[in-house]
PDB file of C-alpha atoms in Angstrom:
ATOM      1  CA  UNK W  19      82.675   9.699  15.878  1.00 53.00           C
ATOM      2  CA  UNK W  20      78.852   9.394  15.002  1.00 57.00           C
ATOM      3  CA  UNK W  21      76.623   7.495  17.185  1.00 61.00           C
ATOM      4  CA  UNK W  22      73.784   5.650  15.215  1.00 60.00           C
ATOM      5  CA  UNK W  23      70.773   5.970  17.015  1.00 58.00           C
ATOM      6  CA  UNK W  24      68.360   3.319  16.671  1.00 63.00           C
ATOM      7  CA  UNK W  25      64.874   5.070  17.386  1.00 66.00           C
ATOM      8  CA  UNK W  26      61.704   2.831  16.245  1.00 69.00           C
ATOM      9  CA  UNK W  27      59.055   5.061  15.323  1.00 69.00           C
ATOM     10  CA  UNK W  28      56.017   3.980  16.733  1.00 75.00           C
ATOM     11  CA  UNK W  29      52.228   4.148  14.693  1.00 72.00           C
ATOM     12  CA  UNK W  30      49.841   5.372  16.418  1.00 72.00           C
ATOM     13  CA  UNK W  31      46.739   3.163  16.859  1.00 76.00           C
ATOM     14  CA  UNK W  32      43.468   4.140  16.286  1.00 73.00           C
ATOM     15  CA  UNK W  33      40.584   4.026  19.331  1.00 74.00           C
ATOM     16  CA  UNK W  34      38.329   2.107  18.505  1.00 74.00           C
ATOM     17  CA  UNK W  35      35.837   1.910  21.878  1.00 74.00           C
ATOM     18  CA  UNK W  36      33.247   3.688  20.176  1.00 79.00           C
ATOM     19  CA  UNK W  37      33.151   1.845  16.888  1.00 83.00           C
ATOM     20  CA  UNK W  38      30.608  -0.773  18.990  1.00 83.00           C
ATOM     21  CA  UNK W  39      28.200   2.298  20.199  1.00 85.00           C
ATOM     22  CA  UNK W  40      28.238   3.865  16.705  1.00 87.00           C
ATOM     23  CA  UNK W  41      27.338   0.277  15.312  1.00 88.00           C
ATOM     24  CA  UNK W  42      24.397  -0.399  17.893  1.00 88.00           C
ATOM     25  CA  UNK W  43      23.218   3.171  17.168  1.00 89.00           C
ATOM     26  CA  UNK W  44      23.148   2.761  13.226  1.00 90.00           C
ATOM     27  CA  UNK W  45      21.280  -0.415  13.885  1.00 90.00           C
ATOM     28  CA  UNK W  46      18.722   1.039  15.955  1.00 90.00           C
ATOM     29  CA  UNK W  47      18.045   3.954  13.170  1.00 88.00           C
ATOM     30  CA  UNK W  48      17.308   1.145  10.669  1.00 87.00           C
ATOM     31  CA  UNK W  49      15.317  -0.511  12.648  1.00 85.00           C
ATOM     32  CA  UNK W  50      13.450   2.468  14.124  1.00 87.00           C
ATOM     33  CA  UNK W  51      13.025   4.127  10.426  1.00 87.00           C
ATOM     34  CA  UNK W  52      12.398   0.990   8.292  1.00 83.00           C
ATOM     35  CA  UNK W  53       9.037  -0.426   7.288  1.00 78.00           C
ATOM     36  CA  UNK W  54       8.857  -4.152   7.718  1.00 72.00           C
ATOM     37  CA  UNK W  55       7.078  -5.785   4.865  1.00 71.00           C
ATOM     38  CA  UNK W  56       4.023  -8.353   6.389  1.00 68.00           C
ATOM     39  CA  UNK W  57       1.718 -11.138   4.734  1.00 61.00           C
ATOM     40  CA  UNK W  58      -1.678 -10.545   5.545  1.00 65.00           C
ATOM     41  CA  UNK W  59      -3.226 -13.379   3.652  1.00 61.00           C
ATOM     42  CA  UNK W  60      -6.993 -13.477   2.608  1.00 64.00           C
ATOM     43  CA  UNK W  61      -9.076 -10.768   4.363  1.00 63.00           C
ATOM     44  CA  UNK W  62     -12.422 -12.573   5.062  1.00 59.00           C
ATOM     45  CA  UNK W  63     -14.768 -11.610   7.550  1.00 53.00           C
ATOM     46  CA  UNK W  64     -16.802 -14.940   8.876  1.00 51.00           C
ATOM     47  CA  UNK W  65     -20.249 -14.286  10.205  1.00 49.00           C
ATOM     48  CA  UNK W  66     -20.447 -14.165  14.258  1.00 53.00           C
ATOM     49  CA  UNK W  67     -21.937 -17.130  15.632  1.00 53.00           C
ATOM     50  CA  UNK W  68     -25.329 -16.848  17.366  1.00 53.00           C
ATOM     51  CA  UNK W  69     -25.584 -16.511  21.040  1.00 57.00           C
ATOM     52  CA  UNK W  70     -26.619 -19.881  21.734  1.00 54.00           C
ATOM     53  CA  UNK W  71     -24.553 -23.021  21.322  1.00 51.00           C
ATOM     54  CA  UNK W  72     -26.348 -24.677  18.617  1.00 52.00           C
ATOM     55  CA  UNK W  73     -25.671 -22.770  15.177  1.00 52.00           C
ATOM     56  CA  UNK W  74     -28.526 -22.095  13.198  1.00 49.00           C
ATOM     57  CA  UNK W  75     -28.645 -22.554   9.182  1.00 53.00           C
ATOM     58  CA  UNK W  76     -30.110 -20.495   6.680  1.00 60.00           C
ATOM     59  CA  UNK W  77     -32.031 -21.873   4.046  1.00 71.00           C
ATOM     60  CA  UNK W  78     -30.767 -20.287   0.579  1.00 75.00           C
ATOM     61  CA  UNK W  79     -32.552 -20.614  -2.812  1.00 83.00           C
ATOM     62  CA  UNK W  80     -31.022 -22.121  -5.007  1.00 86.00           C
ATOM     63  CA  UNK W  81     -30.902 -19.240  -7.889  1.00 87.00           C
ATOM     64  CA  UNK W  82     -29.164 -17.296  -5.443  1.00 90.00           C
ATOM     65  CA  UNK W  83     -25.869 -19.428  -5.143  1.00 91.00           C
ATOM     66  CA  UNK W  84     -23.617 -19.674  -7.291  1.00 92.00           C
ATOM     67  CA  UNK W  85     -21.495 -22.692  -6.804  1.00 92.00           C
ATOM     68  CA  UNK W  86     -17.436 -22.465  -8.016  1.00 94.00           C
ATOM     69  CA  UNK W  87     -15.982 -25.643  -7.938  1.00 93.00           C
ATOM     70  CA  UNK W  88     -12.316 -26.739  -8.479  1.00 93.00           C
ATOM     71  CA  UNK W  89     -11.182 -30.207  -8.618  1.00 92.00           C
ATOM     72  CA  UNK W  90      -8.782 -32.551  -8.484  1.00 90.00           C
ATOM     73  CA  UNK W  91      -7.266 -31.524 -11.723  1.00 92.00           C
ATOM     74  CA  UNK W  92      -7.798 -27.793 -10.855  1.00 91.00           C
ATOM     75  CA  UNK W  93     -10.683 -27.614 -13.492  1.00 92.00           C
ATOM     76  CA  UNK W  94     -13.290 -25.114 -12.747  1.00 93.00           C
ATOM     77  CA  UNK W  95     -17.155 -25.198 -13.007  1.00 93.00           C
ATOM     78  CA  UNK W  96     -19.694 -22.704 -12.231  1.00 92.00           C
ATOM     79  CA  UNK W  97     -23.183 -24.029 -11.213  1.00 89.00           C
ATOM     80  CA  UNK W  98     -21.683 -27.245 -12.753  1.00 88.00           C
ATOM     81  CA  UNK W  99     -20.466 -26.151 -16.279  1.00 92.00           C
ATOM     82  CA  UNK W 100     -16.955 -25.776 -16.623  1.00 94.00           C
ATOM     83  CA  UNK W 101     -15.471 -22.826 -17.424  1.00 92.00           C
ATOM     84  CA  UNK W 102     -12.242 -21.451 -18.048  1.00 92.00           C
ATOM     85  CA  UNK W 103     -10.283 -19.243 -15.355  1.00 88.00           C
ATOM     86  CA  UNK W 104     -10.318 -16.322 -17.444  1.00 91.00           C
ATOM     87  CA  UNK W 105     -13.687 -16.351 -17.844  1.00 93.00           C
ATOM     88  CA  UNK W 106     -14.262 -16.328 -13.782  1.00 93.00           C
ATOM     89  CA  UNK W 107     -14.707 -13.126 -13.521  1.00 94.00           C
ATOM     90  CA  UNK W 108     -16.967 -11.954 -15.883  1.00 93.00           C
ATOM     91  CA  UNK W 109     -19.310 -14.701 -14.724  1.00 93.00           C
ATOM     92  CA  UNK W 110     -19.125 -13.833 -11.099  1.00 93.00           C
ATOM     93  CA  UNK W 111     -19.845 -10.084 -11.953  1.00 93.00           C
ATOM     94  CA  UNK W 112     -22.743 -10.930 -14.086  1.00 93.00           C
ATOM     95  CA  UNK W 113     -24.328 -13.263 -11.235  1.00 93.00           C
ATOM     96  CA  UNK W 114     -23.471 -10.490  -8.777  1.00 93.00           C
ATOM     97  CA  UNK W 115     -24.996  -7.647 -10.825  1.00 91.00           C
ATOM     98  CA  UNK W 116     -27.876  -9.780 -12.787  1.00 87.00           C
ATOM     99  CA  UNK W 117     -28.896  -6.543 -14.531  1.00 85.00           C
ATOM    100  CA  UNK W 118     -31.321  -8.220 -16.876  1.00 84.00           C
ATOM    101  CA  UNK W 119     -33.084  -9.692 -13.768  1.00 81.00           C
ATOM    102  CA  UNK W 120     -32.740 -13.560 -15.069  1.00 85.00           C
ATOM    103  CA  UNK W 121     -34.754 -16.158 -13.109  1.00 85.00           C
ATOM    104  CA  UNK W 122     -31.694 -18.403 -12.627  1.00 84.00           C
ATOM    105  CA  UNK W 123     -30.006 -16.272 -11.070  1.00 87.00           C
ATOM    106  CA  UNK W 124     -29.831 -14.111  -7.503  1.00 90.00           C
ATOM    107  CA  UNK W 125     -33.352 -12.350  -6.788  1.00 89.00           C
ATOM    108  CA  UNK W 126     -33.213  -8.835  -6.816  1.00 89.00           C
ATOM    109  CA  UNK W 127     -34.526  -6.880  -4.157  1.00 88.00           C
ATOM    110  CA  UNK W 128     -35.951  -2.941  -3.442  1.00 91.00           C
ATOM    111  CA  UNK W 129     -33.018  -1.276  -0.369  1.00 91.00           C
ATOM    112  CA  UNK W 130     -32.496   1.897   0.641  1.00 93.00           C
ATOM    113  CA  UNK W 131     -29.103   3.345   1.103  1.00 92.00           C
ATOM    114  CA  UNK W 132     -27.962   5.916   2.679  1.00 91.00           C
ATOM    115  CA  UNK W 133     -25.873   7.991  -0.429  1.00 91.00           C
ATOM    116  CA  UNK W 134     -27.436   6.163  -3.162  1.00 91.00           C
ATOM    117  CA  UNK W 135     -31.310   5.791  -2.173  1.00 92.00           C
ATOM    118  CA  UNK W 136     -33.578   3.492  -2.903  1.00 92.00           C
ATOM    119  CA  UNK W 137     -31.896   0.515  -4.908  1.00 91.00           C
ATOM    120  CA  UNK W 138     -32.873  -2.518  -6.531  1.00 90.00           C
ATOM    121  CA  UNK W 139     -30.175  -4.923  -5.577  1.00 89.00           C
ATOM    122  CA  UNK W 140     -29.256  -8.801  -5.626  1.00 88.00           C
ATOM    123  CA  UNK W 141     -28.472  -8.601  -1.800  1.00 83.00           C
ATOM    124  CA  UNK W 142     -28.923 -12.372  -1.020  1.00 87.00           C
ATOM    125  CA  UNK W 143     -26.622 -13.567  -3.431  1.00 91.00           C
ATOM    126  CA  UNK W 144     -23.834 -16.093  -2.409  1.00 91.00           C
ATOM    127  CA  UNK W 145     -20.806 -16.936  -4.226  1.00 92.00           C
ATOM    128  CA  UNK W 146     -19.579 -20.557  -2.884  1.00 92.00           C
ATOM    129  CA  UNK W 147     -16.244 -22.404  -3.479  1.00 92.00           C
ATOM    130  CA  UNK W 148     -16.167 -25.926  -3.138  1.00 92.00           C
ATOM    131  CA  UNK W 149     -12.421 -27.064  -3.719  1.00 90.00           C
ATOM    132  CA  UNK W 150     -11.186 -30.686  -3.473  1.00 90.00           C
ATOM    133  CA  UNK W 151      -8.753 -31.525  -1.376  1.00 88.00           C
ATOM    134  CA  UNK W 152      -6.475 -32.348  -4.186  1.00 89.00           C
ATOM    135  CA  UNK W 153      -6.058 -29.500  -5.906  1.00 90.00           C
ATOM    136  CA  UNK W 154      -3.813 -27.134  -5.725  1.00 90.00           C
ATOM    137  CA  UNK W 155      -3.459 -23.982  -3.661  1.00 90.00           C
ATOM    138  CA  UNK W 156      -2.495 -21.866  -6.731  1.00 91.00           C
ATOM    139  CA  UNK W 157      -5.804 -22.521  -8.628  1.00 91.00           C
ATOM    140  CA  UNK W 158      -7.718 -22.024  -5.049  1.00 91.00           C
ATOM    141  CA  UNK W 159      -5.890 -18.717  -4.694  1.00 91.00           C
ATOM    142  CA  UNK W 160      -6.494 -17.892  -8.584  1.00 92.00           C
ATOM    143  CA  UNK W 161     -10.264 -18.584  -7.689  1.00 93.00           C
ATOM    144  CA  UNK W 162     -10.111 -16.345  -4.919  1.00 92.00           C
ATOM    145  CA  UNK W 163      -8.646 -13.681  -6.971  1.00 93.00           C
ATOM    146  CA  UNK W 164     -11.308 -13.654  -9.318  1.00 94.00           C
ATOM    147  CA  UNK W 165     -13.875 -13.242  -7.068  1.00 94.00           C
ATOM    148  CA  UNK W 166     -12.345 -10.413  -5.170  1.00 93.00           C
ATOM    149  CA  UNK W 167     -11.564  -8.573  -8.417  1.00 94.00           C
ATOM    150  CA  UNK W 168     -15.219  -9.282  -9.536  1.00 94.00           C
ATOM    151  CA  UNK W 169     -16.574  -7.206  -6.680  1.00 95.00           C
ATOM    152  CA  UNK W 170     -13.549  -4.783  -6.883  1.00 94.00           C
ATOM    153  CA  UNK W 171     -14.736  -4.123 -10.451  1.00 95.00           C
ATOM    154  CA  UNK W 172     -18.120  -3.622  -9.598  1.00 95.00           C
ATOM    155  CA  UNK W 173     -17.543  -1.545  -6.618  1.00 94.00           C
ATOM    156  CA  UNK W 174     -15.421   0.715  -9.082  1.00 95.00           C
ATOM    157  CA  UNK W 175     -18.143   1.276 -11.565  1.00 95.00           C
ATOM    158  CA  UNK W 176     -20.913   2.218  -9.193  1.00 94.00           C
ATOM    159  CA  UNK W 177     -18.088   4.340  -7.406  1.00 95.00           C
ATOM    160  CA  UNK W 178     -17.548   5.794 -10.425  1.00 95.00           C
ATOM    161  CA  UNK W 179     -21.042   6.522 -11.589  1.00 94.00           C
ATOM    162  CA  UNK W 180     -22.331   7.545  -8.560  1.00 94.00           C
ATOM    163  CA  UNK W 181     -19.501   9.634  -6.760  1.00 93.00           C
ATOM    164  CA  UNK W 182     -17.071  10.634  -9.770  1.00 93.00           C
ATOM    165  CA  UNK W 183     -13.970   8.773  -8.329  1.00 92.00           C
ATOM    166  CA  UNK W 184     -13.227   4.942  -7.817  1.00 94.00           C
ATOM    167  CA  UNK W 185     -14.013   2.777  -4.596  1.00 94.00           C
ATOM    168  CA  UNK W 186     -10.548   3.526  -3.086  1.00 92.00           C
ATOM    169  CA  UNK W 187     -10.673   7.366  -3.025  1.00 93.00           C
ATOM    170  CA  UNK W 188     -14.079   7.431  -1.682  1.00 92.00           C
ATOM    171  CA  UNK W 189     -15.062   8.882   1.657  1.00 93.00           C
ATOM    172  CA  UNK W 190     -15.787   6.062   4.242  1.00 93.00           C
ATOM    173  CA  UNK W 191     -19.885   6.647   4.109  1.00 94.00           C
ATOM    174  CA  UNK W 192     -19.615   6.365   0.172  1.00 94.00           C
ATOM    175  CA  UNK W 193     -17.445   3.166   0.500  1.00 94.00           C
ATOM    176  CA  UNK W 194     -20.020   1.730   2.940  1.00 94.00           C
ATOM    177  CA  UNK W 195     -23.023   2.668   0.686  1.00 94.00           C
ATOM    178  CA  UNK W 196     -21.452   0.880  -2.334  1.00 94.00           C
ATOM    179  CA  UNK W 197     -20.317  -2.309  -0.060  1.00 94.00           C
ATOM    180  CA  UNK W 198     -24.036  -2.138   0.879  1.00 93.00           C
ATOM    181  CA  UNK W 199     -24.975  -2.263  -2.838  1.00 94.00           C
ATOM    182  CA  UNK W 200     -22.366  -4.840  -3.481  1.00 93.00           C
ATOM    183  CA  UNK W 201     -22.173  -7.191  -0.328  1.00 92.00           C
ATOM    184  CA  UNK W 202     -19.518  -9.502  -0.324  1.00 91.00           C
ATOM    185  CA  UNK W 203     -21.271 -13.013   0.107  1.00 90.00           C
ATOM    186  CA  UNK W 204     -18.839 -15.551   0.235  1.00 89.00           C
ATOM    187  CA  UNK W 205     -18.660 -19.108   1.578  1.00 87.00           C
ATOM    188  CA  UNK W 206     -16.563 -22.204   1.324  1.00 85.00           C
ATOM    189  CA  UNK W 207     -17.018 -25.835   2.180  1.00 75.00           C
ATOM    190  CA  UNK W 208     -19.882 -28.489   1.516  1.00 50.00           C
ATOM    191  CA  UNK W 209     -23.580 -27.163   0.462  1.00 44.00           C
ATOM    192  CA  UNK W 210     -25.237 -30.297   1.721  1.00 42.00           C
ATOM    193  CA  UNK W 211     -23.072 -29.844   5.134  1.00 40.00           C
ATOM    194  CA  UNK W 212     -24.568 -26.031   5.356  1.00 41.00           C
ATOM    195  CA  UNK W 213     -27.903 -26.781   5.460  1.00 40.00           C
ATOM    196  CA  UNK W 214     -28.807 -26.938   1.782  1.00 41.00           C
ATOM    197  CA  UNK W 215     -30.464 -25.183  -0.775  1.00 41.00           C
ATOM    198  CA  UNK W 216     -34.150 -24.728  -1.883  1.00 38.00           C
TER     199      UNK W 216
END
């Protein structure tokens, strides 16, 4: 008589003790090799405060100031005249450059700039943004973008004329020369609170 053998086959278990270590190592590798995007905001360099506690206010000639206004309905004005958003960049470029040396635009003065020589520029111009508190952020940032685009276009144009390539491709010395030719002069607030114009 044959006897039946009741053997149960056991399935071998997987050894998972090192799985947590491998997962942790993969996570660390991912964090080390991945670049994280960070929001930088709008880069603006504010003028330094004077050494004393009292803040001095410089007088600015009215012809040197372009006032960009944003009202509560997000309508734009340049020196009191209504403009469309698409026109703003061109108006800012025309104001900064003042190639025609117009009497209602910034004064042009002679300046010696390294790599560029003696140049006649509108170094004392000021772009002044006055926004209503009820204006939307999108309108405010659209104005900031238009002003920045105007400066970038003027700087690119000058860099191509003088150095044969765009501003971003220039050396540090060339970029400094172009920035001296087209200095970014931007301010915000209330003109009367800023000392007025003459």
